[in-house]
Coordinates of C-alpha atoms in Angstrom, one line a residue:
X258 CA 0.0 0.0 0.0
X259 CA 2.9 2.1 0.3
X260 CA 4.6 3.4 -2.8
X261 CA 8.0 3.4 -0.9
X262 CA 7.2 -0.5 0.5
X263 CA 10.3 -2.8 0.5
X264 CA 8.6 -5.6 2.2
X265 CA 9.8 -4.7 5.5
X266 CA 7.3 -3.8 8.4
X267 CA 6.8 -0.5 10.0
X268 CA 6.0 0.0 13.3
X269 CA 2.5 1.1 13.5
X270 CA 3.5 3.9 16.1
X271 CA 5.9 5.1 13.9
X272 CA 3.5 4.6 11.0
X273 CA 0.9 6.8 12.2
X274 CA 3.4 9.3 13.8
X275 CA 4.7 9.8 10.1
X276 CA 1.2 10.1 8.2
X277 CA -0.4 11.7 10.2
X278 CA -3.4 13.9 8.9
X279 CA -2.7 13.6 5.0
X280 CA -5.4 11.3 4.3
X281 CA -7.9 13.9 5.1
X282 CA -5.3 16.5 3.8
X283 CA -5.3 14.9 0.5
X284 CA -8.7 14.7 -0.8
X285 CA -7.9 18.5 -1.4
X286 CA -5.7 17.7 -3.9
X287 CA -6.9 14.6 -5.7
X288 CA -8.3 16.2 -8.0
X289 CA -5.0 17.2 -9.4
X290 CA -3.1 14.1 -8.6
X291 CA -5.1 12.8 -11.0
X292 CA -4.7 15.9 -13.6
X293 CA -0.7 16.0 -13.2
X294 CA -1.0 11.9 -13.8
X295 CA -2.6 12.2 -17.0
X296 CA -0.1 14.9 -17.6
X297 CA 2.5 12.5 -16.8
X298 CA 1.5 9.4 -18.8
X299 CA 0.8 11.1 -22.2
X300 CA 4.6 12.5 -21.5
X301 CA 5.6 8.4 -21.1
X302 CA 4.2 7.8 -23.9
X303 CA 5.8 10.3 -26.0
X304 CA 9.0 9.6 -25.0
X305 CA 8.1 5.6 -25.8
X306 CA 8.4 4.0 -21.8
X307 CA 4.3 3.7 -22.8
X308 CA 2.6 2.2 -25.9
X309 CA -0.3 4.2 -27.2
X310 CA -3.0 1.3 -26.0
X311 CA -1.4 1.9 -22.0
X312 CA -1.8 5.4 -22.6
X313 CA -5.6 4.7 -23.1
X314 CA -6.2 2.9 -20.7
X315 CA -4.1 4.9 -18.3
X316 CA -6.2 8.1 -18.8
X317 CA -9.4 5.8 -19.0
X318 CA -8.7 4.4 -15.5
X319 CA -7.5 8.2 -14.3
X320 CA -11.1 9.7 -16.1
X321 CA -13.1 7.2 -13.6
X322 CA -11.2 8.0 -10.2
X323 CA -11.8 12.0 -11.4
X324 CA -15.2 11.1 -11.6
X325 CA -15.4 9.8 -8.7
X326 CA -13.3 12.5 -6.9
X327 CA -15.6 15.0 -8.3
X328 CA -19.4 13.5 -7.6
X329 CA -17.6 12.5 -3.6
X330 CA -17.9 8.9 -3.8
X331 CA -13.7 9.0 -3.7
X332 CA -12.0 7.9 -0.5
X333 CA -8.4 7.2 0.9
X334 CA -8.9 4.4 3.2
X335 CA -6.8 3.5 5.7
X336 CA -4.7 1.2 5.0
X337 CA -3.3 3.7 2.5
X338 CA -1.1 6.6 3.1
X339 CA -2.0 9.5 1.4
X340 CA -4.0 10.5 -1.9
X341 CA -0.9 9.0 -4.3
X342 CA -0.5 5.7 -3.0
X343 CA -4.5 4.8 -3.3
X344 CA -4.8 6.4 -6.8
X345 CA -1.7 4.4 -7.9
X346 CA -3.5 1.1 -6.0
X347 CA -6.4 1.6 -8.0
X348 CA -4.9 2.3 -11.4
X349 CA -3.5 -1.1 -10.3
X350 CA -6.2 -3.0 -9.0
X351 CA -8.6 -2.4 -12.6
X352 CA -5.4 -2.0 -15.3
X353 CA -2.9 -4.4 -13.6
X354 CA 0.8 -4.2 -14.7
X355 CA 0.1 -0.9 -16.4
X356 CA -1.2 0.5 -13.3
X357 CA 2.6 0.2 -12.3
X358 CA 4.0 1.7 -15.0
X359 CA 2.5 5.3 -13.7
X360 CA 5.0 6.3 -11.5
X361 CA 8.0 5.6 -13.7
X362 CA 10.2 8.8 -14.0
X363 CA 9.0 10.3 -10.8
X364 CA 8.6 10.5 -7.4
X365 CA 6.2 11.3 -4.7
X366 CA 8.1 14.4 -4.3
X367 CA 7.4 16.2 -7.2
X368 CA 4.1 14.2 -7.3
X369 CA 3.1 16.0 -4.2
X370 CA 4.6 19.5 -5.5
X371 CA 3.1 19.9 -8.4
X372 CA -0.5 18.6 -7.1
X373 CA 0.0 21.4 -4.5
X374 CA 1.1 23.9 -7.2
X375 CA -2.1 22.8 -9.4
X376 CA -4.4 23.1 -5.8
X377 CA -2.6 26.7 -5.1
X378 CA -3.0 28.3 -9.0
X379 CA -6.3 26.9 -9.3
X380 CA -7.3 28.3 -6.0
X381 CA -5.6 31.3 -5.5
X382 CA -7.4 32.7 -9.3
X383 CA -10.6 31.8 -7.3
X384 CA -9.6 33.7 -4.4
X385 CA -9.3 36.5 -6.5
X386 CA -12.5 36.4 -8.0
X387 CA -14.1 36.3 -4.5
X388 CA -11.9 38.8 -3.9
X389 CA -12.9 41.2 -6.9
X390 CA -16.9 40.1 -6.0
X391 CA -16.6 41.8 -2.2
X392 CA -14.8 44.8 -3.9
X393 CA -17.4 45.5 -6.4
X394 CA -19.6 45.1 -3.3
X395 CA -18.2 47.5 -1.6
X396 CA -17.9 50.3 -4.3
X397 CA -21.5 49.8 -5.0
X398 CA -22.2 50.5 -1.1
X399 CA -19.8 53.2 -1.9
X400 CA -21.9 55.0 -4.6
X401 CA -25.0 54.4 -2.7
X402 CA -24.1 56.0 0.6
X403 CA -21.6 58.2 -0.6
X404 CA -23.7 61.0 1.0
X405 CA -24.2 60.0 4.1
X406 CA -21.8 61.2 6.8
X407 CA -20.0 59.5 9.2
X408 CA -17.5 60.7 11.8
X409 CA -13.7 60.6 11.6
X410 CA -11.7 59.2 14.2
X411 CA -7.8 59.8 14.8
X412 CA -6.8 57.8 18.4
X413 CA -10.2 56.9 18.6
X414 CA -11.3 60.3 19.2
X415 CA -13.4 62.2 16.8
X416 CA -11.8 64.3 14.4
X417 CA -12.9 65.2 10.8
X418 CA -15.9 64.7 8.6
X419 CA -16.2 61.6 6.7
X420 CA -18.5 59.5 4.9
X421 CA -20.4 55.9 4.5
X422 CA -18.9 56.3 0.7
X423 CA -15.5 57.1 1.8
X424 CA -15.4 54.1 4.4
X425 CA -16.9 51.4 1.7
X426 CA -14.6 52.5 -1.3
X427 CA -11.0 53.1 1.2
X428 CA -11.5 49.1 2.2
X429 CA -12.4 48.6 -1.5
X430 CA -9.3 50.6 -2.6
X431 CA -6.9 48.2 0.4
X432 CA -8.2 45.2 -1.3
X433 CA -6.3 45.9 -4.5
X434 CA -2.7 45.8 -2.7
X435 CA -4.0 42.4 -0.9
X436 CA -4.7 41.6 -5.0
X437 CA -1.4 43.0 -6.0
X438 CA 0.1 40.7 -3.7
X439 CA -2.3 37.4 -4.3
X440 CA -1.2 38.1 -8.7
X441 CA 2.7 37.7 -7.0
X442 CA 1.7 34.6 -5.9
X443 CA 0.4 33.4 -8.4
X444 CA 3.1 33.7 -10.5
X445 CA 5.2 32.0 -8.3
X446 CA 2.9 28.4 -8.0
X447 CA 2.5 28.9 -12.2
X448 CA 5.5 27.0 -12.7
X449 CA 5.3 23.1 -13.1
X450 CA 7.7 21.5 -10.7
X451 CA 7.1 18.0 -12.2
X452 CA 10.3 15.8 -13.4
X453 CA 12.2 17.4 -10.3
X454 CA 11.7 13.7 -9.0
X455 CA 13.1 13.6 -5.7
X456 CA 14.9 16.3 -6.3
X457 CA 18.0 15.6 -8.6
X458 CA 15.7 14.9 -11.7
X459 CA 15.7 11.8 -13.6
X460 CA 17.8 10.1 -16.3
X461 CA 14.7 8.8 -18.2
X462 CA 14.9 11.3 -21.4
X463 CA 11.4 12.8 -20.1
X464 CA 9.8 16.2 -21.6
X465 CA 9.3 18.9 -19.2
X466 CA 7.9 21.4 -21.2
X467 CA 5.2 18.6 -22.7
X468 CA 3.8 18.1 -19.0
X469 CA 4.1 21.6 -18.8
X470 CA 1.7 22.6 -21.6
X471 CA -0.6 19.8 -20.7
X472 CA -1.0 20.9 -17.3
X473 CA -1.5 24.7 -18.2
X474 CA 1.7 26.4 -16.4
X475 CA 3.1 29.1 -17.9
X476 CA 6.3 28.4 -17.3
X477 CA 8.3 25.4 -15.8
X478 CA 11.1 25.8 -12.5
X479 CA 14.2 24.6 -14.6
X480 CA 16.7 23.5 -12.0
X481 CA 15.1 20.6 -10.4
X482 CA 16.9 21.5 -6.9
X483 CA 15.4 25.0 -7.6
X484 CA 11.9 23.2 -8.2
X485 CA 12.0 21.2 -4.4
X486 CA 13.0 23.8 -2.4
X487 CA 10.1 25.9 -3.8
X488 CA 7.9 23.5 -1.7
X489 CA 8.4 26.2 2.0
X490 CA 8.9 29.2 -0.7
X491 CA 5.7 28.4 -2.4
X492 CA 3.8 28.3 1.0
X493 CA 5.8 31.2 2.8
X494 CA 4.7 33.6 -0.4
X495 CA 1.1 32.4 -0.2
X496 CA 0.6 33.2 3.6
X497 CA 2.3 36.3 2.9
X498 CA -0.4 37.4 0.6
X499 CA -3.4 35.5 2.8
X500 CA -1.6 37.6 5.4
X501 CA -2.4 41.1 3.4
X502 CA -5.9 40.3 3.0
X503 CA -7.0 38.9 5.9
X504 CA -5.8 42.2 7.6
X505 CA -7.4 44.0 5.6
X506 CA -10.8 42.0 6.4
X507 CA -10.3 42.0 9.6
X508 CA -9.4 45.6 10.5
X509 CA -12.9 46.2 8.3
X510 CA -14.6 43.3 10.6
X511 CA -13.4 45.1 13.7
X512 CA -15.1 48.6 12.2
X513 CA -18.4 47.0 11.7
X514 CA -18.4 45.2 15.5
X515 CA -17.3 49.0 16.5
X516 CA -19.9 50.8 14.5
X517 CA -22.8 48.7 15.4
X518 CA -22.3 48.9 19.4
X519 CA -24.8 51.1 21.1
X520 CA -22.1 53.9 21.9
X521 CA -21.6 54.2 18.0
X522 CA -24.6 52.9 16.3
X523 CA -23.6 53.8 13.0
X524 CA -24.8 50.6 11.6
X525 CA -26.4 47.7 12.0
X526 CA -27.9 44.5 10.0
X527 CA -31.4 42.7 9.7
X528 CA -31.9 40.2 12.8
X529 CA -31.4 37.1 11.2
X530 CA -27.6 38.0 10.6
X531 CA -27.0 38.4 14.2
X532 CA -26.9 36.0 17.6
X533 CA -28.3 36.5 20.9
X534 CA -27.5 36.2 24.3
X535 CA -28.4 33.1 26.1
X536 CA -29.3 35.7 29.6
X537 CA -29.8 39.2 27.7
X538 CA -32.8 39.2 25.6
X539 CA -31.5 42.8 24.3
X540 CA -28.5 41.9 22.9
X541 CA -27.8 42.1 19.2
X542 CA -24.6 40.5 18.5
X543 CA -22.6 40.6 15.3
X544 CA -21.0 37.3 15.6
X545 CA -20.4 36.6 12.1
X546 CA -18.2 39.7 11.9
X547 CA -16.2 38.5 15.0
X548 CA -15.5 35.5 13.7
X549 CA -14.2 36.7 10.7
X550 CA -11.7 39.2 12.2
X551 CA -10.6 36.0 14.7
X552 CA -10.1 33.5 11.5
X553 CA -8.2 36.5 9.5
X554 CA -6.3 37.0 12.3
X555 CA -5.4 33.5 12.8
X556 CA -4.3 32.8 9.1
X557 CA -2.0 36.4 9.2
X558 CA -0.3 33.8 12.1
X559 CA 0.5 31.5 9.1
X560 CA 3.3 32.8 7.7
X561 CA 5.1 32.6 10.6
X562 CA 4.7 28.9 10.8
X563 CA 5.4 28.0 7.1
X564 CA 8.7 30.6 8.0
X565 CA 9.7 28.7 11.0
X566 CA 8.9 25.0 9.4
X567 CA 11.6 25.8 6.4
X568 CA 13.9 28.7 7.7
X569 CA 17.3 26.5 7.9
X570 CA 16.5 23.7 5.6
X571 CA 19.2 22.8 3.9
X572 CA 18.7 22.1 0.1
X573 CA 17.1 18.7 -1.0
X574 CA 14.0 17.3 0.3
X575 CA 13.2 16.9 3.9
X576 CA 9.9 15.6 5.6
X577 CA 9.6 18.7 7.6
X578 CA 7.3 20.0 4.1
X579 CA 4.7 17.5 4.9
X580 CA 4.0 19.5 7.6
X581 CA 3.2 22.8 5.2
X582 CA 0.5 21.2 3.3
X583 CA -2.5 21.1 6.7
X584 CA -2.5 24.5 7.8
X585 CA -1.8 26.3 4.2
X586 CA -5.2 24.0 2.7
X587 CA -7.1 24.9 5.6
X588 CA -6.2 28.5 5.1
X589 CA -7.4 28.6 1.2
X590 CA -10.8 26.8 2.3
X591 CA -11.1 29.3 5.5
X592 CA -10.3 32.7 3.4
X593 CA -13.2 31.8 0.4
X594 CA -15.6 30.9 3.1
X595 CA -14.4 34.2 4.7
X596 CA -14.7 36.2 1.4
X597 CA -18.4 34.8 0.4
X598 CA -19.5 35.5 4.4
X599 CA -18.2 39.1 4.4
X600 CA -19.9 39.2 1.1
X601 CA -22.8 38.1 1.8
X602 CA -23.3 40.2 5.0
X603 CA -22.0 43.1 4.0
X604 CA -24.4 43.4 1.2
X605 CA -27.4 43.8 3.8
X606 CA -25.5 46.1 6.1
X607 CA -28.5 49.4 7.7
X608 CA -26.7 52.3 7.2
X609 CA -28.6 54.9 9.8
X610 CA -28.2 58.3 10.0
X611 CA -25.9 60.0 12.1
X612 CA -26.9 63.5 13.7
X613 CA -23.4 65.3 13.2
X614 CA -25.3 68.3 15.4
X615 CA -24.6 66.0 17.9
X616 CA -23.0 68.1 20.7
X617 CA -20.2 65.0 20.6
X618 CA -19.1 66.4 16.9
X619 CA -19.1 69.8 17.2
X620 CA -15.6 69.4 17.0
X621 CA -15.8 67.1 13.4
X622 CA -15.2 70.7 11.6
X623 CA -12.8 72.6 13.2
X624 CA -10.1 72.0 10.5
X625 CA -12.3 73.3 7.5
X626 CA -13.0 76.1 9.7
X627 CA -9.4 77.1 9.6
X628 CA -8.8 76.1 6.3
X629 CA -11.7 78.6 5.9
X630 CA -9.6 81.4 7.6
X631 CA -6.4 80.4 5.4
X632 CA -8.1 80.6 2.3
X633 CA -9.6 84.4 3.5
X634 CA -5.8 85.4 3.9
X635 CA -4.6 84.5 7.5
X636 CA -1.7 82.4 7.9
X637 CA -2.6 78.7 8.4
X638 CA -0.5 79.1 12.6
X639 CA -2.9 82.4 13.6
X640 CA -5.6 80.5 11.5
X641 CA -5.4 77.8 14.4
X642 CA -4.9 79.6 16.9
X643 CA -7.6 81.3 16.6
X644 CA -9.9 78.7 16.0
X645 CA -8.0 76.5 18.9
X646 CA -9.0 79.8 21.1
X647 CA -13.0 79.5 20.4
X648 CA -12.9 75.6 21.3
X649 CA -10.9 76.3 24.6
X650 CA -13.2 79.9 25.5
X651 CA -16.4 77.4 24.8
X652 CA -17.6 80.3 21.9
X653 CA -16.6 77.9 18.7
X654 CA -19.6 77.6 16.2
X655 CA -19.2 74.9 13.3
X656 CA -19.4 75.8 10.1
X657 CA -20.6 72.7 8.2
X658 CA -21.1 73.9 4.7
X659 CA -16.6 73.4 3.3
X660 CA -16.3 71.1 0.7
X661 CA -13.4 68.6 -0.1
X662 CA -12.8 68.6 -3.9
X663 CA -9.4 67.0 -4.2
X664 CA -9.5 63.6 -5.6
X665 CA -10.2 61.1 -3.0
X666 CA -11.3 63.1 -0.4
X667 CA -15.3 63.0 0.9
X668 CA -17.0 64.8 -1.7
X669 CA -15.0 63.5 -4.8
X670 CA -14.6 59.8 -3.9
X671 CA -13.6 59.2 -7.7
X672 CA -14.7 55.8 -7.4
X673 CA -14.7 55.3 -11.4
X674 CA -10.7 55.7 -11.0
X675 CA -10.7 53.0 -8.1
X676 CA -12.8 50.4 -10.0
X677 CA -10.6 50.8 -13.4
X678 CA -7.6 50.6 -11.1
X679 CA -8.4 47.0 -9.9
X680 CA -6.0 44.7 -11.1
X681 CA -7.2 42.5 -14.6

């Protein structure tokens, strides 16, 4: 059952100790197993270790177990060890000696790298599309409220006028950075690791760049050391960008649990997006949005970890990288859960309106009022002063009529330049 089995017994201690979670781990990435497989064979065949009739019924046999991976009925039982061995058993078990031939001119290495490449490109493009779906989202809330005030706070204290428009689109405009970073990631994963073996290549005459058109990389990692110690890179430039977004997400999480406390109550959301309290009947608790900020938060930790699992690895292949593949897959499935949730309950967010004649932000205009004095010919120091005077004597009066017209700024959001500005 094991695709490294000599015939010598393991301890099962040991055994366990050493597979740990990857037969859960790995139905993640039997889907592409089975697509870097069918890669791989048509490149056997090409290079004549394969007749054209094993070729058939190698990507027959490989068409079934992707069926079956895809409707759910696929499982790694077991006695097996991870996703590899049991697709390899079962190419065995229906094709016989041909089954065998499957794994010639590779190893589980590179099997495992470039099933986690395929997993990460195909993931990370879908990432971004959740990703673009949120900030679309968010400039729409953008347009919609873009009138609607809403304090400022510097320290936590209020400070300047802002808007419902300005807070949407500066969140929407953060996400493209995260994005920025996500496409750098994505170029790192598009290159096909496969014929690194175990990680000093092969001397079968095998075609790198056929398994590398058939698979859909753009490019292929030439040196086959180069292409092993990307596994740790790979993982380490991934988190890095998870790390970007999920800040973002949850610093705007951490806003919207702010804004809809009763000391606030900028905001709030229709009853069936909230919880309860199982002793306060009153309460009205936004949950969902603390949840997200505590799962952004914890997959900003990752990065750390895939750093500290590969720092002083020295070159070649170590077992220390099976370790990378748990936390980084449970990462990608948390963030798109993450990204359709925010979505989703962001899109029926109350926006209520705020009385800025509150006597709490009669201070929100104080710097317009001196830029008002500036722009009537005092100098911007007696300009504060003066205005600094009138709060501390108790006789300032807000002028609320100033408008911002540079771009950016509350009253030209120039959300049409934002949303052209989003990466393609």
């Amino acid at each position: 059952m094991k695709l490294w089995d000599k015939g010598i017994s393991i301890d099962k201690k040991i055994e366990q100790f050493t597979v740990g979670n990857d037969r859960e781990i790995d139905i993640h990435i039997a889907k592409y197993d089975v697509i870097a497989s069918k890669a791989h064979a048509k490149m056997l065949e090409s290079i004549g270790i394969l007749t054209s009739e094993e070729l058939e019924k190698l990507l027959g046999g490989l068409d079934i177990l992707a069926n079956e991976i895809e409707t759910g009925t696929f499982e790694i039982e077991a006695q097996f060890e991870d996703v590899h061995s049991k697709i390899e058993f079962e190419l065995t078990k229906s094709l016989g000696d041909v089954g065998k031939k499957i794994h010639t001119a590779r190893s589980r290495n590179d099997q495992v790298l470039v099933a986690c490449h395929l997993y990460y490109k195909e993931n990370l493009k879908l990432i971004q599309t959740k990703t673009k779906t949120l900030f679309d989202t968010l400039l729409d809330l953008a347009e919609t409220y873009k009138d609607k005030v809403l304090p400022g706070y510097t320290h936590l204290q209020v400070a300047m006028p802002s808007s419902f428009g300005l807070w949407f689109s500066a969140y929407a405009e953060l996400m493209i950075d995260d994005v920025y970073l996500l496409n750098a990631a994505l170029k790192t994963v598009d290159q096909n690791p496969l014929g690194s073996a175990a990680g000093y290549g092969s001397s079968f005459p095998i075609d790198r760049e056929l398994t590398t058109k058939a698979m859909g990389f753009t490019t292929l990692k030439y040196n086959v050391v180069a292409a092993q110690m990307g596994r740790g890179k790979n993982e380490r430039t991934i988190a890095a960008a998870f790390g970007s977004l999920c800040n973002t997400l949850s610093r705007f999480a951490m806003d919207v649990c702010l804004y809809m406390s009763q000391n606030f109550n900028f905001v709030s959301f229709p009853d069936e997006l909230t919880t309860g309290s199982s002793i306060m009947p009153h309460k009205k608790n936004p949950d969902v949005f603390e949840l997200i900020r505590g799962k952004c938060n914890k997959i900003q930790a990752l990065q750390t970890e895939m750093i500290l699992i590969t720092n002083n690895l020295p070159s070649g292949y170590h077992r220390d990288f099976q370790l990378l593949k748990e936390n980084m897959i449970a990462a990608f499935e948390d963030l798109k859960d993450i990204l359709d949730v925010f979505n989703f309950s962001i899109q029926q967010i109350i926006v209520k309106d705020v009385d800025i004649h509150d006597d709490k932000y009669k201070y929100l205009f104080t710097v317009d009022n001196i830029n008002t004095l500036v722009v009537e010919g005092q100098t911007f120091r007696e300009a504060y002063q003066k205005i600094g005077g009138q709060v501390q004597d108790g006789t300032y009066v807000p002028d609320t009529s100033k408008k911002h017209t540079h771009l950016g700024s509350i009253h030209n959001l120039s959300l049409d330049k934002i949303r052209d500005k989003f990466p393609s």
